[in-house]
N, C-alpha and C. Protein backbone atom coordinates (compact mmCIF):
# COMPACT_ATOMS: atom_id res chain seq x y z
N ALA A 1 -61.89 -120.99 37.51
CA ALA A 1 -62.04 -120.74 36.62
C ALA A 1 -63.78 -121.20 36.02
N LEU A 2 -64.51 -119.62 34.97
CA LEU A 2 -65.71 -120.24 34.68
C LEU A 2 -65.51 -120.28 33.44
N ALA A 3 -66.00 -120.92 32.57
CA ALA A 3 -66.59 -121.31 31.30
C ALA A 3 -68.13 -121.19 31.25
N VAL A 4 -67.84 -120.27 30.17
CA VAL A 4 -69.33 -120.25 29.56
C VAL A 4 -69.15 -120.46 28.04
N VAL A 5 -70.07 -121.01 27.74
CA VAL A 5 -70.02 -121.68 26.04
C VAL A 5 -71.97 -121.37 25.69
N ALA A 6 -71.46 -120.87 24.75
CA ALA A 6 -72.74 -120.65 23.53
C ALA A 6 -73.71 -121.45 22.79
N SER A 7 -74.32 -121.94 22.61
CA SER A 7 -74.86 -123.15 22.25
C SER A 7 -76.09 -122.60 21.88
N LEU A 8 -76.87 -123.01 20.19
CA LEU A 8 -77.70 -122.96 19.69
C LEU A 8 -77.94 -123.94 18.67
N ALA A 9 -79.04 -124.81 18.79
CA ALA A 9 -79.30 -126.03 17.88
C ALA A 9 -79.83 -125.45 17.15
N ALA A 10 -79.07 -126.18 15.82
CA ALA A 10 -79.00 -125.74 14.47
C ALA A 10 -78.77 -126.45 13.53
N ALA A 11 -78.40 -125.41 12.28
CA ALA A 11 -77.97 -126.77 11.11
C ALA A 11 -77.00 -126.60 11.43
N SER A 12 -76.37 -128.16 10.74
CA SER A 12 -75.27 -128.90 10.82
C SER A 12 -74.62 -128.75 9.40
N CYS A 13 -72.99 -127.53 9.39
CA CYS A 13 -72.95 -127.72 8.19
C CYS A 13 -71.40 -128.81 8.02
N GLY A 14 -70.94 -128.38 6.85
CA GLY A 14 -70.03 -129.41 5.97
C GLY A 14 -68.90 -129.56 7.42
N ASP A 15 -67.53 -129.62 6.66
CA ASP A 15 -66.67 -129.76 7.51
C ASP A 15 -65.20 -129.39 6.67
N GLN A 16 -65.62 -128.71 6.15
CA GLN A 16 -63.99 -128.37 4.93
C GLN A 16 -63.57 -126.40 6.28
N ALA A 17 -62.71 -126.34 5.63
CA ALA A 17 -61.96 -125.08 5.94
C ALA A 17 -62.85 -123.96 5.49
N VAL A 18 -62.80 -122.94 5.80
CA VAL A 18 -63.19 -121.31 5.12
C VAL A 18 -61.71 -121.33 4.04
N ALA A 19 -62.92 -120.85 3.28
CA ALA A 19 -62.19 -120.46 1.82
C ALA A 19 -61.98 -118.69 2.17
N PRO A 20 -60.72 -118.30 1.41
CA PRO A 20 -60.92 -116.65 2.20
C PRO A 20 -61.84 -116.02 1.87
N ASP A 21 -62.72 -115.77 1.04
CA ASP A 21 -63.87 -115.20 0.72
C ASP A 21 -64.69 -115.22 1.53
N HIS A 22 -64.72 -116.14 3.46
CA HIS A 22 -65.20 -116.13 4.28
C HIS A 22 -67.17 -116.32 3.97
N HIS A 23 -67.38 -117.13 2.54
CA HIS A 23 -68.56 -117.45 1.60
C HIS A 23 -68.74 -118.94 2.82
N ASN A 24 -70.00 -119.39 2.86
CA ASN A 24 -70.41 -120.52 3.26
C ASN A 24 -70.28 -120.92 2.33
N HIS A 25 -70.44 -122.87 2.47
CA HIS A 25 -70.72 -123.87 1.12
C HIS A 25 -71.79 -123.36 0.48
N ASP A 26 -73.45 -122.51 0.93
CA ASP A 26 -74.30 -122.40 0.13
C ASP A 26 -73.94 -121.03 -0.36
N GLY A 27 -73.23 -119.96 -0.80
CA GLY A 27 -72.97 -119.04 -1.75
C GLY A 27 -73.10 -117.93 -0.85
N GLY A 28 -73.71 -118.29 0.64
CA GLY A 28 -74.36 -117.10 1.49
C GLY A 28 -72.72 -116.47 1.80
N SER A 29 -72.64 -115.34 3.13
CA SER A 29 -71.67 -114.57 3.64
C SER A 29 -71.53 -115.24 4.95
N GLU A 30 -71.91 -115.82 5.53
CA GLU A 30 -71.86 -115.98 6.90
C GLU A 30 -71.74 -117.79 6.71
N VAL A 31 -70.09 -118.00 7.81
CA VAL A 31 -69.52 -119.18 7.88
C VAL A 31 -70.15 -120.22 8.86
N CYS A 32 -69.91 -121.39 8.91
CA CYS A 32 -70.33 -122.63 9.38
C CYS A 32 -69.59 -123.54 9.63
N GLU A 33 -68.43 -123.36 8.54
CA GLU A 33 -67.76 -124.56 8.49
C GLU A 33 -66.69 -124.02 9.42
N ASN A 34 -65.38 -125.13 9.14
CA ASN A 34 -63.94 -124.89 10.36
C ASN A 34 -63.68 -123.88 9.48
N VAL A 35 -63.74 -122.78 10.92
CA VAL A 35 -62.62 -121.66 10.86
C VAL A 35 -61.51 -121.52 11.41
N ALA A 36 -60.43 -122.73 10.45
CA ALA A 36 -58.83 -122.93 10.90
C ALA A 36 -58.13 -121.78 11.00
N ALA A 37 -58.30 -120.23 10.22
CA ALA A 37 -57.25 -119.34 10.10
C ALA A 37 -57.29 -117.92 11.10
N VAL A 38 -57.83 -118.12 12.46
CA VAL A 38 -58.40 -117.09 13.19
C VAL A 38 -57.19 -116.14 13.70
N ALA A 39 -57.01 -115.08 13.32
CA ALA A 39 -55.29 -114.44 13.16
C ALA A 39 -56.06 -113.27 14.23
N GLY A 40 -57.13 -112.51 14.85
CA GLY A 40 -57.64 -111.87 15.38
C GLY A 40 -58.88 -111.69 16.32
N ILE A 41 -59.34 -110.60 16.39
CA ILE A 41 -60.59 -110.50 17.94
C ILE A 41 -61.07 -109.10 17.91
N VAL A 42 -62.25 -109.01 17.85
CA VAL A 42 -62.47 -107.32 18.48
C VAL A 42 -63.74 -107.46 19.25
N LEU A 43 -63.59 -106.46 20.28
CA LEU A 43 -64.67 -106.36 21.37
C LEU A 43 -65.28 -105.09 21.01
N VAL A 44 -66.71 -104.97 20.51
CA VAL A 44 -67.56 -103.64 20.37
C VAL A 44 -68.35 -103.92 21.60
N SER A 45 -68.49 -102.92 21.91
CA SER A 45 -69.97 -102.70 22.77
C SER A 45 -70.85 -101.15 22.64
N HIS A 46 -71.48 -101.32 21.46
CA HIS A 46 -72.36 -100.18 21.29
C HIS A 46 -71.47 -99.13 20.82
N SER A 47 -70.52 -99.69 19.69
CA SER A 47 -70.20 -98.71 18.61
C SER A 47 -68.90 -98.19 19.50
N ASP A 48 -68.71 -98.69 20.68
CA ASP A 48 -67.13 -98.61 21.47
C ASP A 48 -65.86 -99.78 21.08
N THR A 49 -64.97 -99.51 20.97
CA THR A 49 -64.48 -100.82 21.00
C THR A 49 -63.62 -101.08 22.04
N LEU A 50 -63.72 -102.20 22.79
CA LEU A 50 -63.01 -102.53 24.06
C LEU A 50 -61.84 -103.02 23.82
N TYR A 51 -61.82 -103.76 22.48
CA TYR A 51 -60.92 -104.48 22.93
C TYR A 51 -60.53 -104.70 21.81
N THR A 52 -59.23 -105.34 20.77
CA THR A 52 -58.67 -105.97 20.04
C THR A 52 -57.21 -106.56 20.01
N GLN A 53 -57.46 -107.50 19.04
CA GLN A 53 -56.38 -108.25 19.22
C GLN A 53 -55.87 -108.90 17.75
N TRP A 54 -54.74 -108.66 16.91
CA TRP A 54 -54.63 -109.57 15.67
C TRP A 54 -53.12 -109.70 16.15
N LEU A 55 -52.81 -110.84 15.25
CA LEU A 55 -51.88 -111.45 15.54
C LEU A 55 -51.03 -111.29 16.71
N SER A 56 -49.91 -110.80 17.30
CA SER A 56 -48.87 -111.61 18.52
C SER A 56 -50.16 -110.17 19.27
N GLY A 57 -49.96 -108.74 18.85
CA GLY A 57 -51.01 -107.30 18.89
C GLY A 57 -52.30 -107.36 19.56
N ALA A 58 -51.60 -106.47 21.01
CA ALA A 58 -53.13 -106.57 22.02
C ALA A 58 -53.64 -104.99 21.82
N ALA A 59 -54.62 -104.90 22.23
CA ALA A 59 -54.99 -103.28 23.16
C ALA A 59 -56.18 -103.40 23.52
N GLY A 60 -56.30 -102.68 24.44
CA GLY A 60 -57.95 -102.34 25.16
C GLY A 60 -58.22 -103.03 26.65
N ALA A 61 -58.99 -102.84 27.22
CA ALA A 61 -59.64 -103.63 28.51
C ALA A 61 -60.93 -103.68 28.48
N ILE A 62 -61.37 -103.98 29.55
CA ILE A 62 -63.00 -104.01 30.14
C ILE A 62 -62.58 -103.42 31.55
N ALA A 63 -63.37 -102.21 31.66
CA ALA A 63 -63.11 -101.62 32.76
C ALA A 63 -65.12 -100.87 33.37
N GLY A 64 -64.38 -100.49 34.50
CA GLY A 64 -65.63 -100.13 34.98
C GLY A 64 -65.55 -99.85 36.43
N SER A 65 -66.89 -99.72 37.35
CA SER A 65 -67.22 -99.59 38.30
C SER A 65 -68.19 -100.95 38.65
N ALA A 66 -67.56 -101.11 40.29
CA ALA A 66 -68.53 -102.28 40.05
C ALA A 66 -69.82 -101.91 40.59
N ASN A 67 -70.25 -103.27 40.41
CA ASN A 67 -71.43 -103.27 39.82
C ASN A 67 -72.32 -102.75 38.88
N VAL A 68 -71.48 -102.52 37.79
CA VAL A 68 -71.93 -102.21 36.56
C VAL A 68 -71.92 -102.86 35.87
N LEU A 69 -72.93 -103.27 34.56
CA LEU A 69 -72.81 -104.48 34.02
C LEU A 69 -72.58 -104.24 32.12
N VAL A 70 -71.20 -104.12 32.12
CA VAL A 70 -70.91 -103.97 30.40
C VAL A 70 -71.73 -104.96 30.14
N HIS A 71 -72.87 -103.81 28.84
CA HIS A 71 -73.87 -104.99 28.01
C HIS A 71 -73.44 -105.00 26.39
N GLY A 72 -73.69 -105.68 25.51
CA GLY A 72 -73.60 -105.96 24.35
C GLY A 72 -72.49 -106.11 23.58
N ILE A 73 -71.67 -107.18 24.20
CA ILE A 73 -70.36 -107.26 23.74
C ILE A 73 -70.17 -107.92 22.75
N HIS A 74 -70.10 -107.63 21.29
CA HIS A 74 -69.96 -108.49 20.38
C HIS A 74 -68.09 -108.87 19.67
N VAL A 75 -68.32 -110.32 19.77
CA VAL A 75 -67.10 -110.45 19.22
C VAL A 75 -66.98 -110.51 17.65
N THR A 76 -66.10 -110.55 16.89
CA THR A 76 -65.70 -110.27 15.82
C THR A 76 -64.41 -110.68 15.76
N PHE A 77 -64.64 -112.37 15.10
CA PHE A 77 -62.93 -112.87 14.60
C PHE A 77 -62.38 -112.07 13.74
N GLN A 78 -61.06 -112.11 13.21
CA GLN A 78 -60.85 -111.90 12.59
C GLN A 78 -59.39 -112.55 11.42
N ASP A 79 -59.43 -112.63 10.19
CA ASP A 79 -58.54 -113.72 9.76
C ASP A 79 -57.18 -112.74 9.08
N SER A 80 -56.17 -113.66 8.74
CA SER A 80 -54.90 -113.41 8.73
C SER A 80 -54.75 -112.25 7.61
N SER A 81 -55.45 -111.35 7.34
CA SER A 81 -55.26 -110.08 6.68
C SER A 81 -56.25 -108.97 6.95
N ARG A 82 -56.93 -109.76 8.31
CA ARG A 82 -57.46 -108.31 8.98
C ARG A 82 -58.89 -108.45 8.75
N ALA A 83 -59.48 -109.27 7.59
CA ALA A 83 -60.94 -109.14 7.40
C ALA A 83 -61.79 -109.92 8.42
N ASP A 84 -63.09 -109.12 8.68
CA ASP A 84 -64.21 -109.78 9.71
C ASP A 84 -64.53 -110.96 9.12
N ILE A 85 -64.56 -112.49 9.83
CA ILE A 85 -65.15 -113.90 9.96
C ILE A 85 -66.46 -113.50 10.06
N ARG A 86 -67.62 -113.42 8.86
CA ARG A 86 -68.69 -113.43 9.73
C ARG A 86 -69.20 -115.00 9.89
N LEU A 87 -69.60 -115.49 10.86
CA LEU A 87 -69.93 -116.20 11.84
C LEU A 87 -71.23 -116.35 11.95
N ALA A 88 -71.94 -117.73 10.87
CA ALA A 88 -73.29 -118.03 11.12
C ALA A 88 -74.53 -117.96 12.31
N ASN A 89 -74.87 -117.41 12.68
CA ASN A 89 -76.13 -117.42 14.27
C ASN A 89 -76.43 -118.99 13.98
N ASP A 90 -77.19 -119.57 12.88
CA ASP A 90 -77.61 -120.57 12.78
C ASP A 90 -76.92 -121.96 12.58
N CYS A 91 -75.58 -121.61 13.08
CA CYS A 91 -74.36 -123.40 12.88
C CYS A 91 -74.36 -123.25 14.37
N ALA A 92 -74.57 -124.90 15.06
CA ALA A 92 -74.23 -125.14 15.85
C ALA A 92 -72.98 -125.85 16.23
N ARG A 93 -72.12 -126.08 15.02
CA ARG A 93 -71.01 -126.67 15.22
C ARG A 93 -69.41 -124.94 15.12
N ASN A 94 -70.06 -124.31 15.06
CA ASN A 94 -68.82 -122.95 15.46
C ASN A 94 -69.66 -122.13 17.53
N LEU A 95 -69.01 -122.61 18.09
CA LEU A 95 -69.44 -121.69 19.47
C LEU A 95 -68.06 -120.56 20.14
N LEU A 96 -69.23 -120.25 20.71
CA LEU A 96 -68.55 -118.74 21.69
C LEU A 96 -67.75 -119.31 23.07
N ARG A 97 -66.76 -119.54 23.54
CA ARG A 97 -66.03 -119.73 24.22
C ARG A 97 -65.75 -118.86 25.30
N ILE A 98 -66.22 -118.44 26.36
CA ILE A 98 -65.45 -117.16 27.45
C ILE A 98 -64.46 -117.60 28.99
N ASP A 99 -64.11 -117.18 28.99
CA ASP A 99 -63.40 -118.10 30.62
C ASP A 99 -63.18 -117.07 31.25
N VAL A 100 -63.46 -116.90 32.19
CA VAL A 100 -62.69 -115.17 33.64
C VAL A 100 -61.99 -116.39 34.52
N ALA A 101 -60.95 -115.94 34.79
CA ALA A 101 -59.79 -116.69 36.05
C ALA A 101 -60.47 -116.44 37.16
N ASP A 102 -61.34 -114.74 37.32
CA ASP A 102 -61.91 -115.00 38.79
C ASP A 102 -63.20 -114.35 38.85
N THR A 103 -64.27 -115.17 38.98
CA THR A 103 -65.49 -114.72 39.01
C THR A 103 -66.24 -113.85 40.01
N THR A 104 -65.49 -113.57 40.84
CA THR A 104 -65.73 -112.87 42.83
C THR A 104 -65.72 -111.33 41.87
N VAL A 105 -65.02 -111.19 40.37
CA VAL A 105 -64.24 -109.65 40.17
C VAL A 105 -65.50 -109.29 39.28
N ALA A 106 -65.39 -110.66 38.61
CA ALA A 106 -66.44 -109.86 36.62
C ALA A 106 -66.71 -111.27 36.48
N ARG A 107 -68.45 -111.83 36.01
CA ARG A 107 -68.92 -112.56 35.37
C ARG A 107 -69.31 -112.51 34.10
N VAL A 108 -69.28 -113.36 33.30
CA VAL A 108 -70.14 -113.21 32.15
C VAL A 108 -71.36 -113.76 32.39
N THR A 109 -72.70 -113.29 31.63
CA THR A 109 -73.79 -113.13 31.23
C THR A 109 -74.02 -112.97 29.75
N ARG A 110 -75.13 -114.03 29.58
CA ARG A 110 -75.45 -114.52 28.25
C ARG A 110 -77.11 -113.91 27.88
N ASP A 111 -77.15 -113.22 26.80
CA ASP A 111 -79.01 -112.95 26.05
C ASP A 111 -78.56 -113.82 25.43
N GLU A 112 -79.97 -114.28 25.73
CA GLU A 112 -80.87 -115.83 24.30
C GLU A 112 -80.57 -115.07 23.00
N GLY A 113 -80.72 -116.16 22.15
CA GLY A 113 -80.50 -115.98 20.63
C GLY A 113 -79.54 -115.02 20.17
N LEU A 114 -78.58 -114.30 20.89
CA LEU A 114 -77.63 -113.33 20.48
C LEU A 114 -75.78 -114.06 20.76
N ARG A 115 -76.30 -115.31 19.93
CA ARG A 115 -74.73 -115.62 19.67
C ARG A 115 -73.27 -115.26 19.45
N TRP A 116 -73.02 -114.27 19.22
CA TRP A 116 -71.57 -113.87 18.79
C TRP A 116 -71.69 -112.85 19.99
N TYR A 117 -72.71 -112.43 21.44
CA TYR A 117 -72.91 -111.18 22.27
C TYR A 117 -72.30 -111.98 23.56
N PHE A 118 -72.03 -110.75 24.24
CA PHE A 118 -72.39 -111.78 25.76
C PHE A 118 -71.89 -109.97 26.66
N ASN A 119 -71.51 -110.36 27.80
CA ASN A 119 -71.92 -109.97 28.92
C ASN A 119 -71.24 -109.59 29.66
N VAL A 120 -70.59 -108.43 30.30
CA VAL A 120 -69.65 -108.45 31.47
C VAL A 120 -70.31 -107.76 32.85
N GLN A 121 -70.29 -108.74 33.91
CA GLN A 121 -71.09 -107.90 34.88
C GLN A 121 -70.07 -108.17 36.15
N LEU A 122 -69.69 -106.09 36.00
CA LEU A 122 -68.32 -106.09 37.09
C LEU A 122 -68.66 -106.15 38.35
N GLU A 123 -68.75 -107.19 39.21
CA GLU A 123 -68.85 -107.55 40.51
C GLU A 123 -68.82 -106.91 41.99
N ARG A 124 -66.79 -106.64 41.99
CA ARG A 124 -66.46 -105.95 43.09
C ARG A 124 -65.02 -105.04 42.71
N PRO A 125 -64.63 -104.63 43.38
CA PRO A 125 -63.11 -103.98 43.22
C PRO A 125 -62.35 -104.64 43.15
N GLY A 126 -61.07 -104.64 41.67
CA GLY A 126 -60.06 -105.51 41.78
C GLY A 126 -60.15 -106.01 40.09
N SER A 127 -58.94 -106.56 40.00
CA SER A 127 -58.57 -107.00 38.51
C SER A 127 -58.84 -108.31 38.18
N THR A 128 -58.93 -108.92 36.67
CA THR A 128 -59.13 -110.32 36.62
C THR A 128 -58.87 -109.98 34.76
N THR A 129 -59.17 -111.11 34.73
CA THR A 129 -58.76 -111.83 33.21
C THR A 129 -60.00 -112.48 32.58
N LEU A 130 -60.06 -112.84 31.46
CA LEU A 130 -61.06 -113.13 30.55
C LEU A 130 -60.02 -113.50 29.25
N ALA A 131 -60.30 -114.89 29.00
CA ALA A 131 -60.01 -115.26 27.24
C ALA A 131 -61.32 -115.27 26.60
N VAL A 132 -61.17 -115.16 25.23
CA VAL A 132 -62.74 -115.47 24.77
C VAL A 132 -62.08 -116.38 23.42
N GLY A 133 -62.65 -117.14 23.10
CA GLY A 133 -62.51 -118.62 22.12
C GLY A 133 -63.76 -118.93 20.86
N LEU A 134 -62.61 -119.58 20.05
CA LEU A 134 -64.35 -119.88 19.34
C LEU A 134 -63.86 -121.38 18.78
N LEU A 135 -64.69 -122.08 18.93
CA LEU A 135 -65.01 -123.45 19.41
C LEU A 135 -65.27 -123.85 18.01
N HIS A 136 -65.21 -125.64 17.29
CA HIS A 136 -65.83 -125.50 16.31
C HIS A 136 -65.99 -127.63 16.55
N ASP A 137 -66.99 -127.84 16.60
CA ASP A 137 -67.53 -129.00 17.16
C ASP A 137 -66.38 -129.69 18.24
N GLY A 138 -66.43 -128.50 19.77
CA GLY A 138 -65.72 -129.41 20.95
C GLY A 138 -64.69 -128.29 20.64
N GLY A 139 -63.55 -128.40 19.57
CA GLY A 139 -62.21 -127.81 19.17
C GLY A 139 -61.76 -126.92 19.49
N ALA A 140 -61.22 -126.14 20.58
CA ALA A 140 -60.81 -124.59 20.48
C ALA A 140 -59.65 -124.17 19.03
N HIS A 141 -60.62 -123.57 17.98
CA HIS A 141 -59.48 -123.06 16.77
C HIS A 141 -59.00 -121.01 17.07
N PHE A 142 -59.79 -121.06 18.48
CA PHE A 142 -58.83 -119.80 18.80
C PHE A 142 -58.66 -119.33 19.79
N THR A 143 -58.01 -119.11 20.39
CA THR A 143 -58.29 -118.39 22.08
C THR A 143 -57.59 -117.01 22.67
N SER A 144 -58.16 -115.91 22.38
CA SER A 144 -57.48 -114.65 22.40
C SER A 144 -56.53 -115.00 23.74
N ALA A 145 -55.82 -113.76 23.59
CA ALA A 145 -55.07 -113.72 24.89
C ALA A 145 -55.78 -113.25 26.19
N PRO A 146 -55.41 -113.20 26.81
CA PRO A 146 -55.24 -112.82 28.64
C PRO A 146 -56.51 -111.43 28.12
N ILE A 147 -57.66 -111.04 28.07
CA ILE A 147 -57.94 -109.82 28.08
C ILE A 147 -58.17 -109.09 29.94
N SER A 148 -57.76 -108.31 29.75
CA SER A 148 -58.14 -107.45 31.77
C SER A 148 -59.39 -107.42 31.92
N VAL A 149 -59.85 -107.36 33.10
CA VAL A 149 -61.50 -106.63 33.76
C VAL A 149 -60.70 -105.89 34.65
N ASN A 150 -60.80 -104.36 34.62
CA ASN A 150 -60.33 -104.04 35.77
C ASN A 150 -61.83 -103.41 36.27
N VAL A 151 -61.94 -103.61 37.69
CA VAL A 151 -63.24 -102.47 38.27
C VAL A 151 -62.52 -102.26 39.14
N ALA A 152 -63.60 -100.73 39.41
CA ALA A 152 -63.42 -99.75 39.59
C ALA A 152 -64.36 -99.79 41.54
N PRO A 153 -63.88 -98.94 42.45
CA PRO A 153 -65.00 -98.96 43.28
C PRO A 153 -66.06 -98.35 42.70
């Protein structure tokens, strides 16, 4: 399995858990603190929702033909009331982690500067899974259920 972790060296923020209003400690609208109450995730590529998971329910997959790049997949984490958690782009303490079970079927690529985005290169026909996680100071605070990746010939 391959793990991809996104990291941009930038600002360091406090170590307090995020308040329900999802504002950072400076009163802004993006979070840099420890996000301990993630309950779901949404993956969207160019306005198309590919996958959603909230609490124990999940729907969707990443699919396409071999040698196709599914690009611009934006990750949004959600809290227990299904509100989006806006994570700061300039906070080095929160990181996106993507684990692919079989990188011969699909692999993840990243575009520099797009912190909460990733791409999936569909390599060969078959099926695999990937998991998307949120790390804070190196510790996992959320990991999605396995997300199906289906590659057609």
